[in-house]
Coordinates of C-alpha atoms in Angstrom, one line a residue:
X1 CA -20.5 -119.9 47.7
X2 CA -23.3 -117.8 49.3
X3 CA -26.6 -118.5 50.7
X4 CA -28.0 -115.6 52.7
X5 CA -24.3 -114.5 53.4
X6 CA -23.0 -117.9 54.5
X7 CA -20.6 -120.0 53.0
X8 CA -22.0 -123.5 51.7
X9 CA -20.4 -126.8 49.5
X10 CA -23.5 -128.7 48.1
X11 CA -22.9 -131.3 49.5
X12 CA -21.0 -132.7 53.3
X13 CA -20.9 -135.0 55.7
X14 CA -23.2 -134.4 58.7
X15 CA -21.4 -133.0 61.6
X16 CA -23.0 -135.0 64.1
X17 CA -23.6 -138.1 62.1
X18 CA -20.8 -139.7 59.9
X19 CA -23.3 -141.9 58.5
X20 CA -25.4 -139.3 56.8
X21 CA -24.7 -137.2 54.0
X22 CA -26.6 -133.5 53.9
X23 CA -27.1 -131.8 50.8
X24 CA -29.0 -129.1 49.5
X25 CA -32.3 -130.0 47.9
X26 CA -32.4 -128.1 44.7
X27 CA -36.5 -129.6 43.7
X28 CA -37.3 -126.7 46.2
X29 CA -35.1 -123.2 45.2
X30 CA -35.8 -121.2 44.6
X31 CA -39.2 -120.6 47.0
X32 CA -37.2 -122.6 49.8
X33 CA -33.8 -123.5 51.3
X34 CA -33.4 -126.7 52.6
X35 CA -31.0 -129.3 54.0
X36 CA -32.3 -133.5 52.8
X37 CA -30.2 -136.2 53.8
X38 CA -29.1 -139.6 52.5
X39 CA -28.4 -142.6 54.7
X40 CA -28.6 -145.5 52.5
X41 CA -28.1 -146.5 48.9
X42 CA -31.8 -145.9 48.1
X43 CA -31.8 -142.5 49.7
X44 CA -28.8 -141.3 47.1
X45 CA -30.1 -143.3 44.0
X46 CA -33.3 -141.5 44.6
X47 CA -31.3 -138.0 45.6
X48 CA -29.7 -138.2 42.4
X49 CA -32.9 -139.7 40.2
X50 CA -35.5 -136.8 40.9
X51 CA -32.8 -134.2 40.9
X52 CA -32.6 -133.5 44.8
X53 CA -28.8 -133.4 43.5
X54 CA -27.9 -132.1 40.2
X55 CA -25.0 -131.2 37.8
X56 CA -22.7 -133.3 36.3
X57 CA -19.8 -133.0 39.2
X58 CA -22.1 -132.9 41.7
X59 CA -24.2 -136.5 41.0
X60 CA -20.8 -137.9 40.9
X61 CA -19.4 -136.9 44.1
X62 CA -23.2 -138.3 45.4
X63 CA -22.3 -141.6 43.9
X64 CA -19.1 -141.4 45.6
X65 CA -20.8 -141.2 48.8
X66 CA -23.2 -143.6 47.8
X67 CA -20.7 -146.2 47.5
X68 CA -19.8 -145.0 51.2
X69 CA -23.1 -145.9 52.2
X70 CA -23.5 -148.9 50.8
X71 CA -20.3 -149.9 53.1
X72 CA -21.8 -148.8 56.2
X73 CA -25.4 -150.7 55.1
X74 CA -23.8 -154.0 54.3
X75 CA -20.8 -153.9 56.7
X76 CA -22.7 -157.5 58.6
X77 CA -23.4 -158.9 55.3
X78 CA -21.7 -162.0 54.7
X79 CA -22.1 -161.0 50.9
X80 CA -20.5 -157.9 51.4
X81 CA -18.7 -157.6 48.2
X82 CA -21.3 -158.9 46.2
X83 CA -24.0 -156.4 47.5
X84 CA -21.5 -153.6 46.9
X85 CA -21.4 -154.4 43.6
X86 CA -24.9 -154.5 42.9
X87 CA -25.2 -151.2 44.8
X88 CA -22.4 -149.3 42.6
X89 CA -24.7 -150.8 39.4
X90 CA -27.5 -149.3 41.2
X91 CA -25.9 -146.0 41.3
X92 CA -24.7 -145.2 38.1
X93 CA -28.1 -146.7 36.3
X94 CA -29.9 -143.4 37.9
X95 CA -29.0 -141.2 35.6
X96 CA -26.9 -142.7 32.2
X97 CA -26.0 -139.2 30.4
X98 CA -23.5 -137.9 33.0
X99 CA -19.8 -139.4 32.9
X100 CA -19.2 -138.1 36.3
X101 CA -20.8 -140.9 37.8
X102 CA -19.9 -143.7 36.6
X103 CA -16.6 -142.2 36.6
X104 CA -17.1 -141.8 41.0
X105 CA -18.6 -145.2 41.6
X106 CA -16.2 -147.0 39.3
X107 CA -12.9 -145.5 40.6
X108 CA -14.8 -145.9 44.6
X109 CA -15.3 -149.8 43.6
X110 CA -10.9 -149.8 42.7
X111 CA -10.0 -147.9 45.6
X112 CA -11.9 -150.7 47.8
X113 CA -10.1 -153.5 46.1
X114 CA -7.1 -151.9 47.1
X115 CA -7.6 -152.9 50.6
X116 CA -8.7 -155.8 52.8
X117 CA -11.4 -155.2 55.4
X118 CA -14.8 -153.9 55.6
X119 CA -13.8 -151.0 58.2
X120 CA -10.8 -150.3 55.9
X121 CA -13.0 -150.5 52.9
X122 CA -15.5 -148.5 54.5
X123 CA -12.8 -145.6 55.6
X124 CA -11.4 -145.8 52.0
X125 CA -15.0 -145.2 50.3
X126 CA -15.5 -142.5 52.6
X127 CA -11.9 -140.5 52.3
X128 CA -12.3 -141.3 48.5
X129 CA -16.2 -138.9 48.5
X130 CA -14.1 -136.3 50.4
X131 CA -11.0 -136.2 48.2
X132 CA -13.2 -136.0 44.7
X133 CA -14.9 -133.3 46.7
X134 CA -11.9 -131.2 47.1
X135 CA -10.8 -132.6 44.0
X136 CA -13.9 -131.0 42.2
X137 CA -13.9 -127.5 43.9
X138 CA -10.3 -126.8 42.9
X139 CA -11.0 -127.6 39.1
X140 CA -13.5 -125.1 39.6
X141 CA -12.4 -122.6 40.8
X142 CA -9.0 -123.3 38.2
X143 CA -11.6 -123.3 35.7
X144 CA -12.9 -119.7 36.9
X145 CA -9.5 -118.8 37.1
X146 CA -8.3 -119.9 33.2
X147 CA -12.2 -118.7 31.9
X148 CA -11.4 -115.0 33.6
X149 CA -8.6 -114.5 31.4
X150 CA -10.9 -115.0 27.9
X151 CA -13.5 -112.2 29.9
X152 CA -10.3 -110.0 30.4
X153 CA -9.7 -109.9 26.9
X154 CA -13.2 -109.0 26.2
X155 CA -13.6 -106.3 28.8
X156 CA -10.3 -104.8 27.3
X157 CA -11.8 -104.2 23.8
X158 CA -14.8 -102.6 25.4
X159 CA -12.9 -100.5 28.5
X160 CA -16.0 -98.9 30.4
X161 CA -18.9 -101.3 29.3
X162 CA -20.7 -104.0 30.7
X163 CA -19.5 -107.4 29.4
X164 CA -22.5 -109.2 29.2
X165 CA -22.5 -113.7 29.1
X166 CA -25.2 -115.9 28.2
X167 CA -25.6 -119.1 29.6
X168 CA -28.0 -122.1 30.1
X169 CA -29.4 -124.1 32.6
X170 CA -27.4 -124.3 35.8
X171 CA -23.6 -124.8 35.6
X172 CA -23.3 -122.9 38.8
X173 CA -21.9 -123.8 42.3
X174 CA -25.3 -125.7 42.6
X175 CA -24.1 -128.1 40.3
X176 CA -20.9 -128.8 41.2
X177 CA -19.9 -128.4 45.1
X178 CA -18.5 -125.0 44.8
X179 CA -17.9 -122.3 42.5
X180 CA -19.8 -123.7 39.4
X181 CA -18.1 -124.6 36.1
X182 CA -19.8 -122.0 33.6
X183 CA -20.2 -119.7 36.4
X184 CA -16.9 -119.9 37.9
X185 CA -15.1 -117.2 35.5
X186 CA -18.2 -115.0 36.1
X187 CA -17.7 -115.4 40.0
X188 CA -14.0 -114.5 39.3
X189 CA -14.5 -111.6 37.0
X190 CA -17.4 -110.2 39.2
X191 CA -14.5 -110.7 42.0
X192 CA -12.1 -108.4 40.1
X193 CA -14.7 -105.9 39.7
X194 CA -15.5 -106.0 36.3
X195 CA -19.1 -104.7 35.0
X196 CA -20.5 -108.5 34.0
X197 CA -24.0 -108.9 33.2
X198 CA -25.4 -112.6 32.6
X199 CA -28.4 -113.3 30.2
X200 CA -29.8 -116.1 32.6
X201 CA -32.1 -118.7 30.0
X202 CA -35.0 -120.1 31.9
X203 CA -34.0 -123.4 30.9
X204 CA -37.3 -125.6 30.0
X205 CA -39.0 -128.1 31.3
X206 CA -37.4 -127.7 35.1
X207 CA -36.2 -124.5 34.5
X208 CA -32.8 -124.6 36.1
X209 CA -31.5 -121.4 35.0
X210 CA -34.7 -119.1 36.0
X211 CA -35.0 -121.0 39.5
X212 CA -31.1 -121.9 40.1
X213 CA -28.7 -120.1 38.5
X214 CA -30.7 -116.7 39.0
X215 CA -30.9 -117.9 42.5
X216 CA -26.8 -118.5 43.2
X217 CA -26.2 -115.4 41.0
X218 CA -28.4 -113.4 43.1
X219 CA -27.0 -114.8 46.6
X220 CA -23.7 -113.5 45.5
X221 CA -24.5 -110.2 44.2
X222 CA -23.7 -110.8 40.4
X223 CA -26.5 -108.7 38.2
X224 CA -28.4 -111.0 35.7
X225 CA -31.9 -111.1 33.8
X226 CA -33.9 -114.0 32.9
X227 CA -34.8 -114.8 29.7
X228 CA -37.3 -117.0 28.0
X229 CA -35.4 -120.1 26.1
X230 CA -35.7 -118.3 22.6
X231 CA -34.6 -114.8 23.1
X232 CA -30.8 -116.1 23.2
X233 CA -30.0 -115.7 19.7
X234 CA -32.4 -112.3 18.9
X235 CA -30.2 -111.0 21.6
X236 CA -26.9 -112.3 20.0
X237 CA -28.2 -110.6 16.7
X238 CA -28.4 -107.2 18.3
X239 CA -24.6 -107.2 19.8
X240 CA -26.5 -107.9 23.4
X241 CA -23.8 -110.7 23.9
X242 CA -20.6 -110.7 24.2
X243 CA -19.8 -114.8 24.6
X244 CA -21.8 -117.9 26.4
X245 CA -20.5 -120.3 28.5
X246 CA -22.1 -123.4 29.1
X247 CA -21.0 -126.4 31.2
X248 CA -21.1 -130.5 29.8
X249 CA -22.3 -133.4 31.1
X250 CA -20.0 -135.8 29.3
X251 CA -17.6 -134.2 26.4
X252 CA -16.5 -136.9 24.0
X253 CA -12.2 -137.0 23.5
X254 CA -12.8 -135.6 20.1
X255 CA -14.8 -132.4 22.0
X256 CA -18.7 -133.0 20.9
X257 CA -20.7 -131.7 24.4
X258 CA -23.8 -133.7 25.5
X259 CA -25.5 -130.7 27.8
X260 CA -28.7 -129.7 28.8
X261 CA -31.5 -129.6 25.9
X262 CA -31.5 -126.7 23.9
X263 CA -27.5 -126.2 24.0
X264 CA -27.0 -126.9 20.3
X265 CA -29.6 -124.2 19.5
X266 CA -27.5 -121.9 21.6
X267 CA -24.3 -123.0 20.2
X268 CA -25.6 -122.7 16.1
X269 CA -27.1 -118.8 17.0
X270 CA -23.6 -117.9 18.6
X271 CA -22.0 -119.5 15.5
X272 CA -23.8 -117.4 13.2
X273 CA -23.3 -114.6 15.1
X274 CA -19.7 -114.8 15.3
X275 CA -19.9 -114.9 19.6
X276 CA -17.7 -117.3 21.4
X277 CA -19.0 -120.1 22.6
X278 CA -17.2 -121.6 25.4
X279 CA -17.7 -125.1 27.1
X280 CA -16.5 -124.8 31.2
X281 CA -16.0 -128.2 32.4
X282 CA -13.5 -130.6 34.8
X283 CA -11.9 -133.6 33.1
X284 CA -13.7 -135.7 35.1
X285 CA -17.1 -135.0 32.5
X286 CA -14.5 -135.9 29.8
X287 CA -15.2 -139.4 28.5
X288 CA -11.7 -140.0 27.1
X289 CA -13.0 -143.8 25.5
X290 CA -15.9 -142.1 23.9
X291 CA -15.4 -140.5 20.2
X292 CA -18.8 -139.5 18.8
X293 CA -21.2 -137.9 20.7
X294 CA -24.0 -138.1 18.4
X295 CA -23.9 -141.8 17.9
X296 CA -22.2 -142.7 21.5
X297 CA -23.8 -140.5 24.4
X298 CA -26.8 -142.2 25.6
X299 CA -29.8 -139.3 26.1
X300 CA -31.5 -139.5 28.7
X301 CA -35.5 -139.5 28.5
X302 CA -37.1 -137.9 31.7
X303 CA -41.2 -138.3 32.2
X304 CA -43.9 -136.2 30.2
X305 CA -44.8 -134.3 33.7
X306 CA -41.5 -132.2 34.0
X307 CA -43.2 -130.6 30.5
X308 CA -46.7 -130.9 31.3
X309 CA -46.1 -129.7 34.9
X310 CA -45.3 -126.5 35.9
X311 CA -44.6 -125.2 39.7
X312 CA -44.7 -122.0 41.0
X313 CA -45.6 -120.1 44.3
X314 CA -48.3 -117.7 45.3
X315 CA -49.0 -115.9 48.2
X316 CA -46.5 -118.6 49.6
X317 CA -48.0 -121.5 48.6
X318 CA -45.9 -123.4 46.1
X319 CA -48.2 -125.6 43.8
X320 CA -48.1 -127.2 40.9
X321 CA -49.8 -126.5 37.3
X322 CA -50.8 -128.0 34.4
X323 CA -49.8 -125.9 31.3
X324 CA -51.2 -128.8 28.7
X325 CA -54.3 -130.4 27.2
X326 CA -55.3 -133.5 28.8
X327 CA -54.2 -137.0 27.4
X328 CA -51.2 -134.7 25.3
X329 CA -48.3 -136.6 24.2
X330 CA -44.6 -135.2 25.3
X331 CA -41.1 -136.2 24.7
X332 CA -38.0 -135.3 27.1
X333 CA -35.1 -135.2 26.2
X334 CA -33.1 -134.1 28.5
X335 CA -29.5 -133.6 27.0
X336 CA -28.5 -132.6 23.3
X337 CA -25.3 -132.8 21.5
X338 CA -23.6 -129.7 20.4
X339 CA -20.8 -131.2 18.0
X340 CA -17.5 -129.7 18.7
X341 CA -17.3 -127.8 15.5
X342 CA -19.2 -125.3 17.3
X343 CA -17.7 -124.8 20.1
X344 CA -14.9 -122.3 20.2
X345 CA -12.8 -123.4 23.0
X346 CA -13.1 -125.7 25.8
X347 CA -12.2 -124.3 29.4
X348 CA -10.6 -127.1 31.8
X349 CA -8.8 -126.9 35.4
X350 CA -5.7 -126.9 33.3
X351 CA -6.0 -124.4 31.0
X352 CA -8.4 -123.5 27.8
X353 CA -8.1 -125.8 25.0
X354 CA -9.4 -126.2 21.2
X355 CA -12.6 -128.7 21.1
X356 CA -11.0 -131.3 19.6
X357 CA -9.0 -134.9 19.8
X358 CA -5.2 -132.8 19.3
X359 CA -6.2 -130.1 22.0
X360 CA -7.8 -132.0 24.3
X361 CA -4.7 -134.3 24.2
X362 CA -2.8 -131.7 24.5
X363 CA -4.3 -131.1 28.1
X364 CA -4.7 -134.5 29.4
X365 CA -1.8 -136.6 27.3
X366 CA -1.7 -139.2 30.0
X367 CA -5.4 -139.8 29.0

């Protein structure tokens, strides 16, 4: 996608440096672009554990890479596949909602014992992060492609109007590595030129949607307004939207969606409002072993500061605020569970599917 007219994944190999990873650093949109780097296992665990790197597809290609690192760090090591090991448990414990990457670092870790070698292991890791890259840019832009068809049928009932989607946090290209899962059929359908509108929510306590997904939508031109976290459903009572997509960090094999916090609430107003509510996501945030997401998904809790702490910029400073009384108590959960009863369809990279065991199946049967 777009970032003042040029073309950018989220995340690449340093031209000059095959030992360094670039990526965007999303702590600092939207008041400033800039490239951070990893080049070691502790550079990525922390890239991925403050949020430098977010989005479910996105924290897993990291961990793919991470592995890749790990190979260049201990390639002397007489414990080499010992300190691997540990590394790839390092990895996935630094953030536990997200399938995505475990799902990278655990499939890295069976490539490598596919071959002999440290320089064979080490090429392997690598050409493995490059091919789940790929790998996750087409789903998404399949995924754009399939979800472009349900905002087709819309426009057609209302020929002339704006077709207007809600959605929260950031599913966008900044969470994936291009094109965005929730965002990819609005990329498409803004493509085709049709009149799409998207009710951005602010997305407390980091406020991903008011700082990221306004962001990317506005790099690329698409028209959106931010809203505070509770005018979704007022505006889904007034016939303001016409369908939300969200995205998923892990969606159980029966369809229950673990997603940012404050997705349920999202998903019961469209429910009672009779709006679709559609779940964008890449099988590889599909947890195929897992059944019940209430009882199953773990939740992550994140620190009272991301509630207590506000950041914002003026006159080109960017500071931080406290918005609370000292010595206040906070809880952050950072994920909820939107069971799959209310969610009307699930979009994948191969095709749009009913949230549940039969039509997820029905997708993926050799799953």
């Amino acid at each position: 996608m777009l970032v003042n007219g040029k073309h950018y994944h989220t995340i690449w190999i340093n031209e000059d440096n095959p030992a360094q990873v670039d990526f965007i650093d999303q702590r600092l949109l939207p008041f400033k672009f800039q490239i951070a780097s990893a080049v070691s296992v502790e550079d990525m665990y922390q890239a991925i554990k403050i949020m430098q790197v977010r989005g479910a597809p996105l924290i897993g290609v990291a961990g793919a890479f991470g592995v890749y690192l790990a190979c260049l760090l201990f390639k002397n090591d007489s414990n080499f596949e010992e300190k691997l090991i540990a590394a790839a448990k390092y990895l996935i414990s630094s953030r536990p909602t997200a399938v995505n990457l475990s799902y990278a670092v655990e499939n890295a870790l069976m490539r490598l014992e596919q071959v002999d070698g440290v320089v064979a292991k080490t090429e392997t890791a690598l050409n493995y992060a490059l091919e789940l890259s790929e790998q996750e840019v087409l789903a998404c832009k399949q995924i754009g492609e399939h979800g472009l068809a349900l905002i087709e049928e819309i426009a057609s009932k209302k020929p002339g109007e704006t077709i207007n989607v809600l959605t929260h946090c950031n599913a966008g290209w900044l969470a994936c590595i291009d094109y965005g899962t929730a965002t990819a059929p609005i990329y498409a359908a803004f493509e085709k030129g049709i009149d799409i509108h998207v009710w951005v929510d602010e997305t407390r306590p980091r406020n991903q949607g008011a700082r990221l997904t306004a962001w990317e939508l506005g790099q690329h031109g698409v028209p959106y307004t931010i809203i505070s976290d509770n005018n979704g459903g007022h505006l889904m009572q007034h016939a303001l939207v016409d369908l939300c997509i969200v995205g998923s960090d892990r969606t159980t094999s029966r369809g229950d969606v673990a997603n940012k916090i404050g997705t349920y609430l999202k998903a019961l107003a469209a429910k009672d409002n009779n709006i679709p509510f559609y779940v964008a996501l890449p099988s590889s945030s599909i947890d195929f072993n897992m059944n019940d997401g209430l009882k199953e998904i773990e939740i992550e809790q994140r620190t009272s500061d991301e509630v207590g702490i506000m950041e914002g910029i003026s006159d080109g400073v960017v500071s931080e605020f406290k918005i609370i009384p000292e010595n206040s108590s906070c809880r952050n959960d950072a994920f909820d569970v939107t069971p799959a009863r209310l969610v009307t369809r699930l979009i994948t990279e191969r095709g749009v599917c009913e949230a549940t065991a039969k039509g997820i199946k029905s997708m993926f049967p050799e799953k």
